[in-house]
């Protein structure tokens, strides 16, 4: 069942669902709004009403008048001159996300494109015939959508059924002809904030999944390091007002319920180190940022982000040539989310360091076989430390980069799309850090000296890890295990804990079951692996079985 753009704008979850492969449809009302907005542009052209990018040049050429006979050429030339992206192409999910966000914007009915243009983008999405879009080169928007729009006119390249094709050849295979753009359509195709909103929807989906993983992996480390459960006491946590903190506290109590290991060490320490006792505070703060980012993104998707915007009636058309295409709010939100995830990953590395450090862990040095010939997880912690440092560099706010373009006409830039791109990179790095912590925590269980059972929930995740990789004995490249663990995190979810429920759309948003299933492939809503029988040669308790 398709995601339908109807009277209501799409929310972030629906955008992510289409990015994962769900088809997109325009309702009759959305189609009518698009057609009505085109009529406004035609009246603007016929009456000679000055409108930026319709009958004028763009950027610093905004005061140069373009005659009606040249307006087709202007639209085409805008795509050619704005298709200036560089670097490796975006992935399929990223490209689909940007395209569906663009269609959502046009469906507001204030962009002035013909219905045929919106239908062309929908057809490419649903055929999974995806334009080749270089990742870099944007200070806010423009270049990504220019590369997408090239395919609509038979230019550029696509990836279709595993092949790289010229845009014209791909259209022919789909039974479509290249479009000839009319007045304003070139500008509408590159304008607005679909690049950042599409990428931001993916960032939210991936960050939400990562936070779910990080909670349960942190619980494994907490148990192995014999933390004091008082850190998650509900009455104590209630003294600090934070929905995220409250939720994470509940999740940690659930994950560690009935832990024999923790029962055996109650009261042995007055206070745990901060990387253990602040799990609800730090993870909870990140969840609060996630919820705030979702609100900003949904507002952005509900907003009209063209320049110019067409409004009014055919009898009295109006043109608003202002700054709605500037995505300052979503740029700030992406910078905030990136910082939050970078902090989560940094604390995961601190827990990892405690697991491998014999001075504080109570476990064999570096979780290695004894005797000095094995290094165990010594250098894996180096990798995590390197990724934390990389995240720290990436977390510098893109929204403060500034710059000047277009001959001083555009003398303030907020770099919204770069903010989303680096947030995605930080989330990816964080997933790798948490994957290393997951492997180390599983190894620590195998070497645990306390002969007591693990919590059922952490034991279930340990089982899943051991179904995928055996205990590590320096007998194979550890990088291969790290890749397997990262794919577990990137493609699936841990055993379920209480659902956050604070950023998902409500029942009125009517995301279909099929959309949820499609999104599972992207965000890992469905569990990966099974939680069945205990792996051989282990009794499910905390005793070491390394020999």
Short mmCIF file of C-alpha atoms in Angstrom, two decimals:
data_model
loop_
_atom_site.label_atom_id
_atom_site.label_comp_id
_atom_site.label_asym_id
_atom_site.label_seq_id
_atom_site.Cartn_x
_atom_site.Cartn_y
_atom_site.Cartn_z
CA UNK A 1 0.00 0.00 0.00
CA UNK A 2 1.50 3.30 -1.11
CA UNK A 3 2.26 6.36 0.97
CA UNK A 4 -0.24 8.95 -0.26
CA UNK A 5 0.40 12.67 -0.36
CA UNK A 6 -3.09 13.98 0.30
CA UNK A 7 -4.47 17.15 1.90
CA UNK A 8 -1.99 16.64 4.71
CA UNK A 9 1.76 17.04 4.17
CA UNK A 10 3.92 13.99 4.60
CA UNK A 11 5.62 13.55 7.95
CA UNK A 12 9.22 12.44 8.43
CA UNK A 13 8.25 8.82 8.98
CA UNK A 14 6.39 8.66 5.66
CA UNK A 15 9.33 10.23 3.83
CA UNK A 16 11.62 7.59 5.36
CA UNK A 17 9.17 4.86 4.32
CA UNK A 18 9.28 5.95 0.68
CA UNK A 19 13.05 6.20 0.93
CA UNK A 20 13.04 2.54 2.02
CA UNK A 21 11.14 1.51 -1.10
CA UNK A 22 7.45 2.17 -0.43
CA UNK A 23 5.65 3.61 -3.52
CA UNK A 24 4.33 7.15 -3.55
CA UNK A 25 0.98 8.42 -4.81
CA UNK A 26 -0.54 11.85 -5.24
CA UNK A 27 -4.17 12.10 -4.18
CA UNK A 28 -6.74 13.82 -6.37
CA UNK A 29 -6.69 16.86 -4.09
CA UNK A 30 -2.89 17.12 -4.24
CA UNK A 31 -2.99 16.88 -8.02
CA UNK A 32 -5.64 19.60 -8.15
CA UNK A 33 -3.50 21.92 -6.01
CA UNK A 34 -0.49 21.42 -8.27
CA UNK A 35 -2.58 22.13 -11.37
CA UNK A 36 -4.09 25.24 -9.79
CA UNK A 37 -0.67 26.61 -8.93
CA UNK A 38 0.39 26.18 -12.55
CA UNK A 39 -2.53 28.30 -13.67
CA UNK A 40 -1.25 31.08 -11.41
CA UNK A 41 2.16 31.01 -13.11
CA UNK A 42 0.54 31.15 -16.53
CA UNK A 43 -1.40 34.23 -15.46
CA UNK A 44 1.78 35.83 -14.08
CA UNK A 45 3.51 35.24 -17.42
CA UNK A 46 0.56 36.47 -19.47
CA UNK A 47 0.20 39.66 -17.44
CA UNK A 48 3.90 40.39 -17.24
CA UNK A 49 3.92 40.50 -13.45
CA UNK A 50 7.53 40.58 -12.36
CA UNK A 51 8.41 37.31 -10.62
CA UNK A 52 11.85 36.10 -9.66
CA UNK A 53 13.02 33.18 -11.81
CA UNK A 54 9.85 33.34 -13.92
CA UNK A 55 10.56 36.40 -16.04
CA UNK A 56 13.83 37.48 -14.41
CA UNK A 57 17.24 35.92 -14.01
CA UNK A 58 18.22 34.20 -10.76
CA UNK A 59 20.61 35.02 -7.95
CA UNK A 60 22.43 38.29 -8.59
CA UNK A 61 20.69 38.42 -12.01
CA UNK A 62 17.30 38.88 -10.32
CA UNK A 63 16.78 42.32 -11.90
CA UNK A 64 17.50 41.15 -15.45
CA UNK A 65 14.19 40.77 -17.33
CA UNK A 66 13.69 37.57 -19.34
CA UNK A 67 11.25 37.75 -22.26
CA UNK A 68 8.45 35.17 -22.65
CA UNK A 69 10.26 33.59 -25.58
CA UNK A 70 13.34 32.99 -23.39
CA UNK A 71 11.60 31.55 -20.34
CA UNK A 72 11.77 27.93 -21.58
CA UNK A 73 15.50 28.39 -22.13
CA UNK A 74 15.90 29.91 -18.65
CA UNK A 75 14.27 26.88 -17.01
CA UNK A 76 16.47 24.44 -18.91
CA UNK A 77 19.62 26.46 -18.36
CA UNK A 78 19.01 26.64 -14.63
CA UNK A 79 19.26 22.85 -14.45
CA UNK A 80 22.41 22.79 -16.56
CA UNK A 81 24.21 25.51 -14.61
CA UNK A 82 23.08 24.30 -11.18
CA UNK A 83 24.08 20.65 -11.69
CA UNK A 84 27.49 21.18 -10.13
CA UNK A 85 27.66 18.41 -7.52
CA UNK A 86 30.93 16.59 -6.91
CA UNK A 87 32.02 13.41 -5.19
CA UNK A 88 30.54 9.95 -4.92
CA UNK A 89 26.81 9.61 -5.66
CA UNK A 90 24.26 9.48 -2.88
CA UNK A 91 22.80 6.10 -1.99
CA UNK A 92 19.42 4.93 -3.23
CA UNK A 93 17.64 5.71 0.05
CA UNK A 94 19.10 9.21 0.19
CA UNK A 95 18.09 9.94 -3.41
CA UNK A 96 14.56 8.63 -2.95
CA UNK A 97 14.19 10.65 0.26
CA UNK A 98 15.11 13.90 -1.48
CA UNK A 99 12.75 13.18 -4.38
CA UNK A 100 9.74 12.41 -2.19
CA UNK A 101 10.41 15.52 -0.10
CA UNK A 102 10.38 17.56 -3.32
CA UNK A 103 7.07 16.07 -4.44
CA UNK A 104 5.65 16.80 -0.98
CA UNK A 105 6.64 20.44 -1.38
CA UNK A 106 5.06 20.75 -4.83
CA UNK A 107 1.85 19.19 -3.49
CA UNK A 108 1.31 22.21 -1.23
CA UNK A 109 0.17 23.94 -4.42
CA UNK A 110 2.40 27.02 -4.38
CA UNK A 111 5.32 26.04 -6.62
CA UNK A 112 3.76 26.53 -10.03
CA UNK A 113 5.05 23.44 -11.81
CA UNK A 114 2.87 21.48 -14.20
CA UNK A 115 1.36 18.25 -12.96
CA UNK A 116 3.46 16.42 -15.56
CA UNK A 117 6.64 17.42 -13.72
CA UNK A 118 5.45 16.07 -10.38
CA UNK A 119 4.21 12.91 -12.08
CA UNK A 120 7.64 12.44 -13.67
CA UNK A 121 9.36 12.46 -10.27
CA UNK A 122 6.76 10.06 -8.86
CA UNK A 123 7.26 7.73 -11.83
CA UNK A 124 11.03 7.65 -11.28
CA UNK A 125 10.57 6.94 -7.57
CA UNK A 126 8.11 4.13 -8.14
CA UNK A 127 10.20 2.55 -10.89
CA UNK A 128 13.26 2.80 -8.61
CA UNK A 129 14.97 4.50 -11.53
CA UNK A 130 17.12 6.86 -9.52
CA UNK A 131 19.13 9.83 -10.76
CA UNK A 132 22.84 9.87 -10.05
CA UNK A 133 23.31 12.66 -7.53
CA UNK A 134 26.82 13.68 -6.39
CA UNK A 135 26.98 14.05 -2.62
CA UNK A 136 28.83 17.33 -2.23
CA UNK A 137 28.64 20.87 -3.58
CA UNK A 138 25.65 22.38 -1.78
CA UNK A 139 25.68 25.35 0.57
CA UNK A 140 22.02 24.81 1.35
CA UNK A 141 20.10 23.33 -1.61
CA UNK A 142 20.15 23.66 -5.45
CA UNK A 143 22.75 21.20 -6.74
CA UNK A 144 21.22 17.90 -5.58
CA UNK A 145 17.80 18.61 -7.05
CA UNK A 146 19.42 19.94 -10.25
CA UNK A 147 21.01 16.54 -10.86
CA UNK A 148 17.67 14.83 -10.14
CA UNK A 149 15.80 17.19 -12.46
CA UNK A 150 18.26 16.61 -15.31
CA UNK A 151 16.84 13.14 -15.77
CA UNK A 152 13.34 14.56 -16.22
CA UNK A 153 14.54 16.37 -19.33
CA UNK A 154 16.54 13.41 -20.64
CA UNK A 155 19.95 14.51 -19.36
CA UNK A 156 22.16 13.22 -16.56
CA UNK A 157 22.45 9.59 -15.51
CA UNK A 158 20.43 7.09 -13.50
CA UNK A 159 20.91 3.77 -11.76
CA UNK A 160 18.24 1.37 -12.94
CA UNK A 161 18.18 -2.39 -12.36
CA UNK A 162 21.87 -2.44 -11.57
CA UNK A 163 22.94 -0.45 -14.64
CA UNK A 164 24.14 3.11 -15.11
CA UNK A 165 22.13 4.66 -17.95
CA UNK A 166 21.83 8.04 -19.60
CA UNK A 167 18.71 9.89 -18.55
CA UNK A 168 17.18 9.80 -22.03
CA UNK A 169 17.73 6.03 -22.36
CA UNK A 170 16.21 5.40 -18.95
CA UNK A 171 13.10 7.42 -19.81
CA UNK A 172 12.74 5.47 -23.03
CA UNK A 173 12.88 2.18 -21.11
CA UNK A 174 10.06 3.49 -18.90
CA UNK A 175 8.03 4.56 -21.94
CA UNK A 176 8.46 8.26 -21.14
CA UNK A 177 9.56 11.26 -23.20
CA UNK A 178 11.92 13.98 -21.92
CA UNK A 179 10.03 16.98 -20.58
CA UNK A 180 10.37 20.44 -22.09
CA UNK A 181 10.28 22.78 -19.12
CA UNK A 182 8.14 25.89 -19.07
CA UNK A 183 8.39 29.15 -17.14
CA UNK A 184 9.45 28.81 -13.48
CA UNK A 185 9.76 25.02 -13.63
CA UNK A 186 13.54 24.99 -13.75
CA UNK A 187 13.75 27.16 -10.63
CA UNK A 188 11.03 25.18 -8.83
CA UNK A 189 12.89 21.96 -9.53
CA UNK A 190 16.08 23.15 -7.80
CA UNK A 191 14.56 25.35 -5.10
CA UNK A 192 13.27 24.78 -1.59
CA UNK A 193 14.51 22.46 1.16
CA UNK A 194 13.74 18.91 -0.08
CA UNK A 195 17.44 17.98 0.06
CA UNK A 196 17.79 18.63 3.77
CA UNK A 197 14.29 17.45 4.70
CA UNK A 198 14.70 14.17 2.85
CA UNK A 199 18.12 13.50 4.34
CA UNK A 200 16.92 14.61 7.77
CA UNK A 201 14.12 12.02 7.66
CA UNK A 202 16.73 9.32 7.11
CA UNK A 203 18.87 10.74 9.91
CA UNK A 204 15.92 10.57 12.31
CA UNK A 205 15.10 6.99 11.37
CA UNK A 206 18.70 5.86 11.73
CA UNK A 207 19.30 7.83 14.93
CA UNK A 208 16.17 6.41 16.56
CA UNK A 209 17.30 2.88 15.75
CA UNK A 210 20.82 3.60 16.99
CA UNK A 211 19.57 4.94 20.32
CA UNK A 212 17.52 1.79 20.85
CA UNK A 213 20.66 -0.26 20.25
CA UNK A 214 22.83 1.94 22.44
CA UNK A 215 20.53 1.52 25.45
CA UNK A 216 20.67 -2.27 25.40
CA UNK A 217 24.41 -2.42 24.61
CA UNK A 218 25.06 -0.01 27.46
CA UNK A 219 23.04 -2.35 29.70
CA UNK A 220 25.36 -5.22 28.73
CA UNK A 221 28.44 -3.15 29.60
CA UNK A 222 26.84 -1.97 32.83
CA UNK A 223 26.18 -5.55 33.85
CA UNK A 224 29.67 -6.72 32.94
CA UNK A 225 31.22 -3.82 34.88
CA UNK A 226 29.02 -4.67 37.88
CA UNK A 227 27.27 -1.35 38.18
CA UNK A 228 24.89 -0.34 40.94
CA UNK A 229 21.24 -0.52 39.85
CA UNK A 230 20.43 2.43 42.09
CA UNK A 231 21.55 4.60 39.17
CA UNK A 232 18.25 3.76 37.47
CA UNK A 233 15.95 4.17 40.46
CA UNK A 234 12.64 5.60 39.22
CA UNK A 235 12.09 7.94 42.19
CA UNK A 236 15.58 9.36 41.88
CA UNK A 237 15.35 9.90 38.13
CA UNK A 238 11.95 11.59 38.51
CA UNK A 239 13.68 14.48 40.28
CA UNK A 240 15.10 15.61 36.93
CA UNK A 241 12.46 16.63 34.38
CA UNK A 242 13.17 15.00 31.04
CA UNK A 243 10.95 12.66 29.02
CA UNK A 244 14.02 11.06 27.50
CA UNK A 245 15.68 10.44 30.85
CA UNK A 246 12.52 8.88 32.24
CA UNK A 247 12.22 6.60 29.22
CA UNK A 248 15.85 5.45 29.28
CA UNK A 249 15.65 4.77 32.99
CA UNK A 250 12.65 2.53 32.35
CA UNK A 251 14.45 0.79 29.50
CA UNK A 252 17.54 0.14 31.63
CA UNK A 253 15.49 -1.27 34.49
CA UNK A 254 13.73 -3.59 32.04
CA UNK A 255 16.95 -4.65 30.32
CA UNK A 256 18.69 -5.47 33.62
CA UNK A 257 15.75 -6.99 35.51
CA UNK A 258 16.60 -10.26 37.30
CA UNK A 259 20.33 -9.94 36.72
CA UNK A 260 22.12 -12.37 38.99
CA UNK A 261 25.41 -10.62 38.30
CA UNK A 262 24.12 -7.27 39.54
CA UNK A 263 22.31 -8.87 42.49
CA UNK A 264 25.65 -10.29 43.62
CA UNK A 265 27.30 -6.85 43.79
CA UNK A 266 24.56 -4.69 45.33
CA UNK A 267 26.07 -2.13 47.68
CA UNK A 268 29.70 -2.88 46.86
CA UNK A 269 30.27 0.66 45.51
CA UNK A 270 28.94 4.02 46.63
CA UNK A 271 28.95 5.45 43.13
CA UNK A 272 29.76 4.18 39.64
CA UNK A 273 31.82 6.13 37.10
CA UNK A 274 29.91 8.65 35.03
CA UNK A 275 29.90 6.57 31.84
CA UNK A 276 27.72 4.07 33.73
CA UNK A 277 25.54 6.08 36.10
CA UNK A 278 24.69 8.84 33.61
CA UNK A 279 23.31 6.51 30.93
CA UNK A 280 19.73 7.78 31.51
CA UNK A 281 20.88 11.39 31.58
CA UNK A 282 23.01 11.32 28.41
CA UNK A 283 20.96 8.85 26.38
CA UNK A 284 17.79 10.58 27.58
CA UNK A 285 19.08 13.99 26.52
CA UNK A 286 19.78 12.60 23.06
CA UNK A 287 16.22 11.28 22.87
CA UNK A 288 14.90 14.71 23.83
CA UNK A 289 16.96 16.20 20.98
CA UNK A 290 15.58 13.53 18.67
CA UNK A 291 12.00 14.47 19.58
CA UNK A 292 12.70 18.18 19.09
CA UNK A 293 14.32 17.48 15.72
CA UNK A 294 11.28 15.47 14.63
CA UNK A 295 9.05 18.45 15.46
CA UNK A 296 11.23 20.81 13.43
CA UNK A 297 11.35 18.42 10.49
CA UNK A 298 7.59 17.87 10.43
CA UNK A 299 7.09 21.65 10.47
CA UNK A 300 9.54 21.96 7.58
CA UNK A 301 7.67 19.31 5.59
CA UNK A 302 4.43 21.19 6.28
CA UNK A 303 5.97 24.47 5.07
CA UNK A 304 6.17 25.94 1.58
CA UNK A 305 9.85 26.41 0.82
CA UNK A 306 9.88 27.86 -2.69
CA UNK A 307 11.19 31.18 -3.90
CA UNK A 308 9.11 32.60 -5.35
CA UNK A 309 5.84 31.31 -3.92
CA UNK A 310 2.74 31.76 -6.05
CA UNK A 311 -0.61 32.37 -4.36
CA UNK A 312 -3.87 34.17 -4.81
CA UNK A 313 -6.34 33.46 -7.61
CA UNK A 314 -6.09 33.42 -11.42
CA UNK A 315 -7.89 36.76 -11.37
CA UNK A 316 -5.48 38.19 -8.78
CA UNK A 317 -2.26 36.15 -8.70
CA UNK A 318 0.32 37.01 -6.05
CA UNK A 319 4.06 36.40 -5.97
CA UNK A 320 6.11 36.19 -2.79
CA UNK A 321 9.80 36.41 -3.62
CA UNK A 322 11.26 36.06 -0.18
CA UNK A 323 13.50 33.62 1.72
CA UNK A 324 11.38 30.55 2.48
CA UNK A 325 13.91 28.33 0.71
CA UNK A 326 16.49 29.02 3.43
CA UNK A 327 16.44 26.13 5.90
CA UNK A 328 17.89 27.79 9.00
CA UNK A 329 15.70 25.90 11.48
CA UNK A 330 16.37 22.45 10.04
CA UNK A 331 20.10 23.25 9.72
CA UNK A 332 20.25 24.07 13.42
CA UNK A 333 18.24 20.94 14.24
CA UNK A 334 20.60 18.73 12.21
CA UNK A 335 23.62 20.25 13.93
CA UNK A 336 21.98 19.58 17.29
CA UNK A 337 21.15 15.96 16.42
CA UNK A 338 24.69 15.40 15.15
CA UNK A 339 26.16 16.68 18.42
CA UNK A 340 23.79 14.54 20.48
CA UNK A 341 24.70 11.35 18.61
CA UNK A 342 28.41 12.21 18.77
CA UNK A 343 28.11 12.49 22.55
CA UNK A 344 26.29 9.16 22.78
CA UNK A 345 29.07 7.51 20.79
CA UNK A 346 31.79 9.16 22.88
CA UNK A 347 30.32 7.72 26.07
CA UNK A 348 30.01 4.29 24.43
CA UNK A 349 33.76 4.41 23.75
CA UNK A 350 34.37 5.24 27.43
CA UNK A 351 32.42 2.16 28.49
CA UNK A 352 34.36 0.12 25.95
CA UNK A 353 37.62 1.39 27.41
CA UNK A 354 36.52 0.29 30.88
CA UNK A 355 35.67 -3.18 29.56
CA UNK A 356 39.16 -3.68 28.13
CA UNK A 357 41.10 -1.99 30.94
CA UNK A 358 42.08 -4.54 33.63
CA UNK A 359 42.66 -1.73 36.13
CA UNK A 360 38.92 -1.14 36.41
CA UNK A 361 37.11 -4.03 34.70
CA UNK A 362 37.82 -7.00 36.91
CA UNK A 363 38.19 -8.92 33.65
CA UNK A 364 41.20 -10.28 31.75
CA UNK A 365 43.29 -7.53 30.19
CA UNK A 366 41.82 -6.39 26.86
CA UNK A 367 39.35 -9.32 27.04
CA UNK A 368 42.13 -11.48 25.58
CA UNK A 369 43.37 -14.97 26.20
CA UNK A 370 46.02 -14.93 28.96
CA UNK A 371 49.74 -15.34 28.31
CA UNK A 372 50.71 -12.19 26.42
CA UNK A 373 50.45 -13.60 22.89
CA UNK A 374 46.90 -12.29 22.35
CA UNK A 375 45.86 -8.63 22.15
CA UNK A 376 42.11 -9.23 22.19
CA UNK A 377 40.17 -5.97 21.95
CA UNK A 378 43.16 -3.70 22.65
CA UNK A 379 43.31 -2.16 19.17
CA UNK A 380 39.55 -2.29 18.56
CA UNK A 381 39.33 0.35 21.27
CA UNK A 382 41.79 2.43 19.22
CA UNK A 383 39.37 2.27 16.30
CA UNK A 384 36.54 3.47 18.51
CA UNK A 385 38.69 6.31 19.84
CA UNK A 386 39.54 7.31 16.27
CA UNK A 387 35.86 7.39 15.28
CA UNK A 388 35.01 9.46 18.36
CA UNK A 389 37.66 11.98 17.30
CA UNK A 390 36.31 12.01 13.76
CA UNK A 391 32.81 12.64 15.09
CA UNK A 392 34.12 15.49 17.20
CA UNK A 393 35.51 17.14 14.07
CA UNK A 394 32.30 16.49 12.13
CA UNK A 395 30.13 17.85 14.94
CA UNK A 396 31.37 21.41 14.36
CA UNK A 397 28.17 23.24 13.35
CA UNK A 398 27.63 23.49 9.62
CA UNK A 399 25.04 26.20 10.21
CA UNK A 400 27.83 28.58 11.29
CA UNK A 401 29.97 28.10 8.20
CA UNK A 402 28.55 31.15 6.45
CA UNK A 403 30.04 32.26 3.14
CA UNK A 404 29.06 34.57 0.30
CA UNK A 405 27.71 33.52 -3.10
CA UNK A 406 26.10 35.04 -6.17
CA UNK A 407 27.94 38.35 -6.25
CA UNK A 408 26.93 39.41 -2.72
CA UNK A 409 23.24 38.73 -3.39
CA UNK A 410 23.40 35.64 -1.17
CA UNK A 411 25.56 36.90 1.67
CA UNK A 412 24.29 34.60 4.40
CA UNK A 413 24.32 30.80 4.07
CA UNK A 414 23.18 28.28 6.67
CA UNK A 415 24.43 25.06 5.00
CA UNK A 416 21.36 22.98 5.81
CA UNK A 417 22.06 20.07 3.44
CA UNK A 418 25.69 19.72 4.57
CA UNK A 419 24.41 19.70 8.16
CA UNK A 420 22.19 16.72 7.32
CA UNK A 421 24.95 14.93 5.41
CA UNK A 422 27.40 15.14 8.28
CA UNK A 423 24.71 14.10 10.76
CA UNK A 424 24.26 10.93 8.70
CA UNK A 425 28.02 10.35 8.76
CA UNK A 426 28.17 10.81 12.53
CA UNK A 427 25.28 8.36 12.99
CA UNK A 428 27.13 5.84 10.83
CA UNK A 429 30.35 6.28 12.84
CA UNK A 430 28.40 5.99 16.08
CA UNK A 431 26.90 2.71 14.90
CA UNK A 432 30.41 1.32 14.38
CA UNK A 433 31.49 2.42 17.86
CA UNK A 434 28.46 0.81 19.48
CA UNK A 435 29.08 -2.32 17.40
CA UNK A 436 32.58 -2.62 18.91
CA UNK A 437 31.13 -2.11 22.39
CA UNK A 438 28.57 -4.84 21.63
CA UNK A 439 31.31 -7.32 20.68
CA UNK A 440 33.38 -6.41 23.74
CA UNK A 441 30.39 -6.77 26.06
CA UNK A 442 29.61 -10.19 24.60
CA UNK A 443 33.27 -11.18 25.08
CA UNK A 444 33.18 -9.90 28.65
CA UNK A 445 30.25 -12.21 29.42
CA UNK A 446 32.32 -15.14 28.17
CA UNK A 447 35.14 -14.14 30.54
CA UNK A 448 32.99 -13.04 33.48
CA UNK A 449 34.23 -14.45 36.81
CA UNK A 450 30.97 -14.05 38.70
CA UNK A 451 29.10 -17.32 38.48
CA UNK A 452 25.61 -15.86 38.28
CA UNK A 453 23.05 -15.55 35.51
CA UNK A 454 22.81 -12.58 33.22
CA UNK A 455 19.59 -10.62 32.95
CA UNK A 456 17.22 -12.40 30.55
CA UNK A 457 17.19 -9.41 28.22
CA UNK A 458 20.93 -8.95 27.98
CA UNK A 459 21.31 -12.72 27.70
CA UNK A 460 19.00 -12.70 24.67
CA UNK A 461 21.22 -10.18 22.91
CA UNK A 462 24.36 -12.09 23.89
CA UNK A 463 22.78 -15.16 22.29
CA UNK A 464 22.18 -13.26 19.07
CA UNK A 465 25.78 -12.09 18.95
CA UNK A 466 27.08 -15.60 19.54
CA UNK A 467 24.87 -16.97 16.77
CA UNK A 468 26.68 -14.55 14.45
CA UNK A 469 30.26 -14.64 15.78
CA UNK A 470 32.07 -16.96 18.22
CA UNK A 471 34.16 -15.86 21.18
CA UNK A 472 37.24 -14.02 19.95
CA UNK A 473 40.64 -15.67 20.47
CA UNK A 474 42.91 -13.69 18.11
CA UNK A 475 42.22 -16.46 15.60
CA UNK A 476 40.77 -14.25 12.84
CA UNK A 477 40.77 -10.58 11.80
CA UNK A 478 38.65 -8.76 14.36
CA UNK A 479 37.58 -6.30 11.65
CA UNK A 480 35.37 -9.00 10.14
CA UNK A 481 33.51 -9.44 13.43
CA UNK A 482 33.17 -5.67 13.71
CA UNK A 483 31.54 -5.56 10.26
CA UNK A 484 29.06 -8.26 11.25
CA UNK A 485 28.16 -6.43 14.45
CA UNK A 486 27.76 -3.14 12.58
CA UNK A 487 25.38 -4.77 10.13
CA UNK A 488 23.34 -6.10 13.05
CA UNK A 489 22.96 -2.53 14.26
CA UNK A 490 22.48 -0.98 10.82
CA UNK A 491 19.92 -3.55 9.62
CA UNK A 492 18.04 -4.68 12.72
CA UNK A 493 16.84 -3.95 16.21
CA UNK A 494 17.83 -5.41 19.57
CA UNK A 495 15.34 -7.41 21.65
CA UNK A 496 12.48 -4.96 22.20
CA UNK A 497 12.31 -2.71 25.25
CA UNK A 498 9.65 -0.08 26.08
CA UNK A 499 8.98 1.91 22.90
CA UNK A 500 9.91 5.61 23.01
CA UNK A 501 6.78 6.65 21.10
CA UNK A 502 7.81 10.31 21.25
CA UNK A 503 8.78 10.97 17.63
CA UNK A 504 6.67 8.51 15.65
CA UNK A 505 3.53 9.90 13.95
CA UNK A 506 0.21 9.29 15.65
CA UNK A 507 -2.73 7.23 14.36
CA UNK A 508 -4.14 10.17 12.42
CA UNK A 509 -1.07 10.13 10.21
CA UNK A 510 -2.16 6.73 8.84
CA UNK A 511 1.17 5.23 7.85
CA UNK A 512 0.26 1.91 6.28
CA UNK A 513 1.42 -1.49 7.46
CA UNK A 514 3.18 -1.83 4.12
CA UNK A 515 5.01 1.44 4.77
CA UNK A 516 6.10 0.16 8.16
CA UNK A 517 7.35 -3.04 6.54
CA UNK A 518 9.28 -1.08 3.94
CA UNK A 519 10.76 1.16 6.61
CA UNK A 520 11.91 -1.90 8.52
CA UNK A 521 14.46 -2.58 5.80
CA UNK A 522 15.91 0.88 6.35
CA UNK A 523 15.58 1.45 10.08
CA UNK A 524 15.62 -2.09 11.38
CA UNK A 525 12.17 -2.03 12.99
CA UNK A 526 11.97 -5.77 12.41
CA UNK A 527 14.33 -7.90 14.51
CA UNK A 528 17.32 -9.44 12.82
CA UNK A 529 18.30 -12.98 13.75
CA UNK A 530 16.48 -15.12 16.26
CA UNK A 531 16.57 -15.30 20.00
CA UNK A 532 16.18 -19.04 20.11
CA UNK A 533 18.36 -21.77 21.49
CA UNK A 534 21.47 -20.97 23.45
CA UNK A 535 24.62 -21.45 21.40
CA UNK A 536 26.40 -24.68 22.06
CA UNK A 537 28.90 -24.96 24.90
CA UNK A 538 27.43 -22.22 27.05
CA UNK A 539 25.03 -22.48 29.94
CA UNK A 540 23.68 -18.92 29.73
CA UNK A 541 25.33 -17.93 33.00
CA UNK A 542 28.12 -15.46 33.50
CA UNK A 543 30.87 -18.04 33.88
CA UNK A 544 33.83 -17.92 31.52
CA UNK A 545 33.91 -20.38 28.65
CA UNK A 546 37.02 -19.20 26.86
CA UNK A 547 39.04 -22.34 27.07
#
